[in-house]
Tab-separated table of C-alpha atoms in Angstrom:
chain	number	residue	atom	x	y	z
A	30	MET	CA	40.093	101.617	48.760
A	31	SER	CA	38.620	100.818	45.349
A	32	ASN	CA	38.359	97.112	46.228
A	33	LYS	CA	36.015	97.822	49.147
A	34	LYS	CA	32.266	97.601	48.880
A	35	VAL	CA	30.339	100.861	48.495
A	36	HIS	CA	28.522	101.627	51.752
A	37	GLU	CA	24.729	101.876	51.794
A	38	ASP	CA	25.175	105.512	52.934
A	39	GLN	CA	26.315	106.334	49.384
A	40	LYS	CA	22.685	107.439	49.053
A	41	TYR	CA	23.613	110.657	50.895
A	42	ILE	CA	26.412	111.423	48.410
A	43	ASP	CA	24.125	110.618	45.476
A	44	GLY	CA	21.381	112.766	47.019
A	45	LEU	CA	23.727	115.752	47.237
A	46	VAL	CA	24.867	115.283	43.649
A	47	ASN	CA	21.265	115.038	42.425
A	48	ASN	CA	20.116	117.948	44.625
A	49	ASN	CA	17.531	115.668	46.251
A	50	SER	CA	15.807	117.926	48.789
A	51	PHE	CA	14.610	114.967	50.886
A	52	ILE	CA	18.156	113.585	51.261
A	53	ILE	CA	19.604	117.032	51.941
A	54	GLN	CA	16.987	117.656	54.633
A	55	THR	CA	17.741	114.217	56.106
A	56	ILE	CA	21.442	115.139	56.322
A	57	TYR	CA	20.523	118.338	58.156
A	58	ASP	CA	18.111	116.550	60.493
A	59	LYS	CA	20.231	113.498	61.204
A	60	PHE	CA	23.892	114.580	61.107
A	61	VAL	CA	24.133	118.354	61.552
A	62	PRO	CA	23.004	118.523	65.228
A	63	LYS	CA	26.081	116.485	66.235
A	64	VAL	CA	28.329	118.970	64.401
A	65	ILE	CA	26.592	121.985	65.959
A	66	ASN	CA	26.985	120.461	69.416
A	67	TYR	CA	30.657	119.707	68.779
A	68	VAL	CA	31.445	123.238	67.547
A	69	LYS	CA	29.602	124.781	70.513
A	70	GLN	CA	31.590	122.588	72.936
A	71	ASN	CA	34.829	123.693	71.302
A	72	SER	CA	34.880	127.507	71.322
A	73	GLY	CA	32.267	128.073	68.609
A	74	ASP	CA	28.644	129.008	68.179
A	75	GLU	CA	25.757	127.925	65.962
A	76	GLU	CA	26.647	130.391	63.207
A	77	TYR	CA	30.194	129.027	62.946
A	78	ALA	CA	28.796	125.495	62.989
A	79	GLN	CA	26.419	126.271	60.104
A	80	ASP	CA	29.336	127.722	58.110
A	81	VAL	CA	31.372	124.549	58.726
A	82	VAL	CA	28.419	122.393	57.650
A	83	GLN	CA	27.885	124.425	54.450
A	84	ASP	CA	31.582	124.304	53.547
A	85	THR	CA	31.667	120.559	54.191
A	86	ILE	CA	28.601	119.868	52.067
A	87	ILE	CA	30.065	121.923	49.195
A	88	THR	CA	33.374	120.058	49.489
A	89	ILE	CA	31.647	116.660	49.468
A	90	TYR	CA	29.524	117.723	46.491
A	91	ASN	CA	32.575	118.933	44.537
A	92	GLN	CA	34.520	115.763	45.275
A	93	ALA	CA	31.544	113.600	44.299
A	94	ILE	CA	31.171	115.457	40.989
A	95	GLN	CA	34.845	115.705	40.101
A	96	LYS	CA	36.245	112.493	41.601
A	97	ASN	CA	33.161	110.224	41.598
A	98	LEU	CA	33.298	109.790	45.386
A	99	GLN	CA	32.284	106.256	46.413
A	100	LEU	CA	31.683	105.993	50.155
A	101	THR	CA	32.929	102.800	51.853
A	102	CYS	CA	32.152	103.917	55.410
A	103	PRO	CA	29.146	105.375	57.230
A	104	PHE	CA	28.271	108.889	56.067
A	105	ASP	CA	27.962	110.021	59.694
A	106	ALA	CA	31.607	109.250	60.490
A	107	TYR	CA	32.885	110.780	57.242
A	108	PHE	CA	30.753	113.917	57.535
A	109	PHE	CA	31.546	114.463	61.212
A	110	LEU	CA	35.303	113.999	60.819
A	111	LEU	CA	35.351	116.340	57.831
A	112	CYS	CA	33.374	118.981	59.765
A	113	LYS	CA	35.661	118.508	62.758
A	114	ARG	CA	38.743	119.046	60.619
A	115	LYS	CA	37.233	122.185	59.074
A	116	TRP	CA	36.399	123.529	62.532
A	117	LEU	CA	39.947	122.882	63.762
A	118	ASN	CA	41.323	124.734	60.739
A	119	THR	CA	38.918	127.617	61.402
A	120	LEU	CA	40.002	127.812	65.049
A	121	LYS	CA	43.662	127.831	64.057
A	122	LYS	CA	43.014	130.707	61.635
A	123	ILE	CA	40.996	132.665	64.199
A	124	ASN	CA	43.396	132.146	67.088
A	125	ASN	CA	46.579	131.677	65.044
A	126	LYS	CA	47.671	129.005	67.526
A	127	GLU	CA	47.172	125.368	68.500
A	128	VAL	CA	43.817	124.487	70.038
A	129	THR	CA	42.667	122.004	72.670
A	130	ILE	CA	39.705	119.947	71.535
A	131	ASN	CA	37.222	117.684	73.268
A	132	GLU	CA	38.017	114.293	71.684
A	133	GLU	CA	35.150	112.321	73.253
A	134	VAL	CA	32.981	112.602	70.154
A	135	LEU	CA	35.630	111.432	67.696
A	136	SER	CA	34.754	108.397	65.599
A	137	LYS	CA	37.419	105.693	65.255
A	138	ASP	CA	36.330	104.560	61.777
A	139	ASP	CA	39.482	104.028	59.661
A	140	ASP	CA	37.643	104.347	56.339
A	141	ALA	CA	36.116	107.638	57.444
A	142	THR	CA	39.523	108.942	58.487
A	143	GLN	CA	40.959	107.937	55.101
A	144	PHE	CA	38.070	109.609	53.254
A	145	VAL	CA	38.518	112.801	55.282
A	146	PHE	CA	42.223	112.801	54.484
A	147	GLU	CA	41.543	112.348	50.756
A	148	THR	CA	38.825	115.002	50.781
A	149	SER	CA	41.110	117.483	52.548
A	150	ILE	CA	43.853	116.932	49.977
A	151	PHE	CA	41.299	117.325	47.186
A	152	GLU	CA	40.013	120.555	48.724
A	153	ASN	CA	43.528	121.967	49.212
A	154	LYS	CA	44.420	121.188	45.584
A	155	GLN	CA	41.170	122.786	44.432
A	156	ASN	CA	41.903	125.910	46.499
A	157	LEU	CA	45.435	126.170	45.061
A	158	PHE	CA	44.093	125.780	41.515
A	159	ASN	CA	41.446	128.481	42.126
A	160	GLN	CA	44.006	130.824	43.676
A	161	MET	CA	46.374	130.481	40.700
A	162	PHE	CA	43.493	130.644	38.208
A	163	ASP	CA	42.492	134.017	39.690
A	164	GLN	CA	46.004	135.304	38.951
A	165	LEU	CA	45.714	134.565	35.222
A	166	GLY	CA	44.995	137.386	32.814
A	167	LYS	CA	41.425	138.113	31.717
A	168	ALA	CA	41.852	136.580	28.245
A	169	CYS	CA	43.130	133.284	29.695
A	170	LYS	CA	40.400	133.176	32.326
A	171	ASP	CA	37.683	133.862	29.745
A	172	LEU	CA	39.008	131.199	27.390
A	173	LEU	CA	39.465	128.529	30.074
A	174	ASN	CA	36.075	129.276	31.644
A	175	ALA	CA	34.497	128.849	28.216
A	176	THR	CA	36.265	125.496	27.726
A	177	PHE	CA	35.008	124.316	31.136
A	178	LYS	CA	31.426	125.019	30.047
A	179	ILE	CA	31.541	124.230	26.319
A	180	LYS	CA	33.134	120.979	25.148
A	181	SER	CA	33.672	121.859	21.482
A	182	MET	CA	36.631	124.148	20.732
A	183	GLU	CA	34.827	125.356	17.607
A	184	GLU	CA	31.970	126.595	19.816
A	185	VAL	CA	34.436	128.123	22.298
A	186	ALA	CA	36.171	130.029	19.478
A	187	ALA	CA	32.844	131.254	18.103
A	188	SER	CA	31.633	132.362	21.554
A	189	LEU	CA	34.807	134.409	22.056
A	190	ASN	CA	34.871	135.773	18.466
A	191	VAL	CA	38.285	134.287	17.692
A	192	SER	CA	39.516	131.734	15.176
A	193	TYR	CA	39.578	128.040	16.008
A	194	ALA	CA	43.382	127.903	15.574
A	195	TYR	CA	43.873	130.891	17.892
A	196	ALA	CA	41.559	129.397	20.544
A	197	ARG	CA	43.444	126.061	20.506
A	198	LYS	CA	46.869	127.715	20.686
A	199	LYS	CA	45.788	130.188	23.392
A	200	LYS	CA	44.200	127.386	25.452
A	201	SER	CA	47.451	125.426	25.331
A	202	LEU	CA	49.465	128.495	26.403
A	203	CYS	CA	47.026	129.347	29.216
A	204	ILE	CA	47.027	125.797	30.584
A	205	GLY	CA	50.827	125.806	30.432
A	206	GLN	CA	50.963	129.100	32.311
A	207	LEU	CA	48.471	127.889	34.937
A	208	THR	CA	50.348	124.595	35.398
A	209	LYS	CA	53.634	126.457	35.859
A	210	MET	CA	52.071	128.828	38.410
A	211	VAL	CA	50.605	125.913	40.389
A	212	GLN	CA	53.863	123.933	40.345
A	213	GLU	CA	55.937	126.967	41.386
A	214	SER	CA	53.645	127.761	44.301
A	215	PRO	CA	55.167	126.998	47.734
A	216	THR	CA	51.935	125.195	48.606
A	217	PHE	CA	52.277	122.727	45.699
A	218	ASN	CA	55.053	120.613	47.258
A	219	GLN	CA	53.154	120.376	50.542
A	220	LEU	CA	50.183	118.820	48.713
A	221	ASN	CA	52.242	116.015	47.189
A	222	TYR	CA	53.240	114.095	50.301
């Protein structure tokens, strides 16, 4: 998809990344009513719809920050399909069964479908990482959190009151442990299809 032209709706992604209140309000005014209507027509209510919208916006923001998301389709199609997928997943969790959905509102945009697929995989990988990260010991979590925020290992070591050599060695061990936990998780193989 990298050879495709960036869509003019990239402005919505950029607006989210830059916390542009005008763009964010435009997203809520222009695209959210369609999602609310869809959720209400498919066993939900406005509160559920708002939760789906919030989760979707956070997911898009995270993907834009971490993966430099470049939109090659209309934002409306991408946003709606992502919200729809989140709502379906929510219904499956609530009901613990398959659900029947009103498909009339579904967009047929191939790029949007591809973006939703990629975003869902990204989100599932992020969730697995977070789940395994939470299982690490306190010392590993503290060290890795510090390295996420501070780029210099010398500063990380100083902030944790440990030597530079210890911080480097411990970071390597913690990343190794986290990688092993992620790769041994039953969910890991499902994410690499």
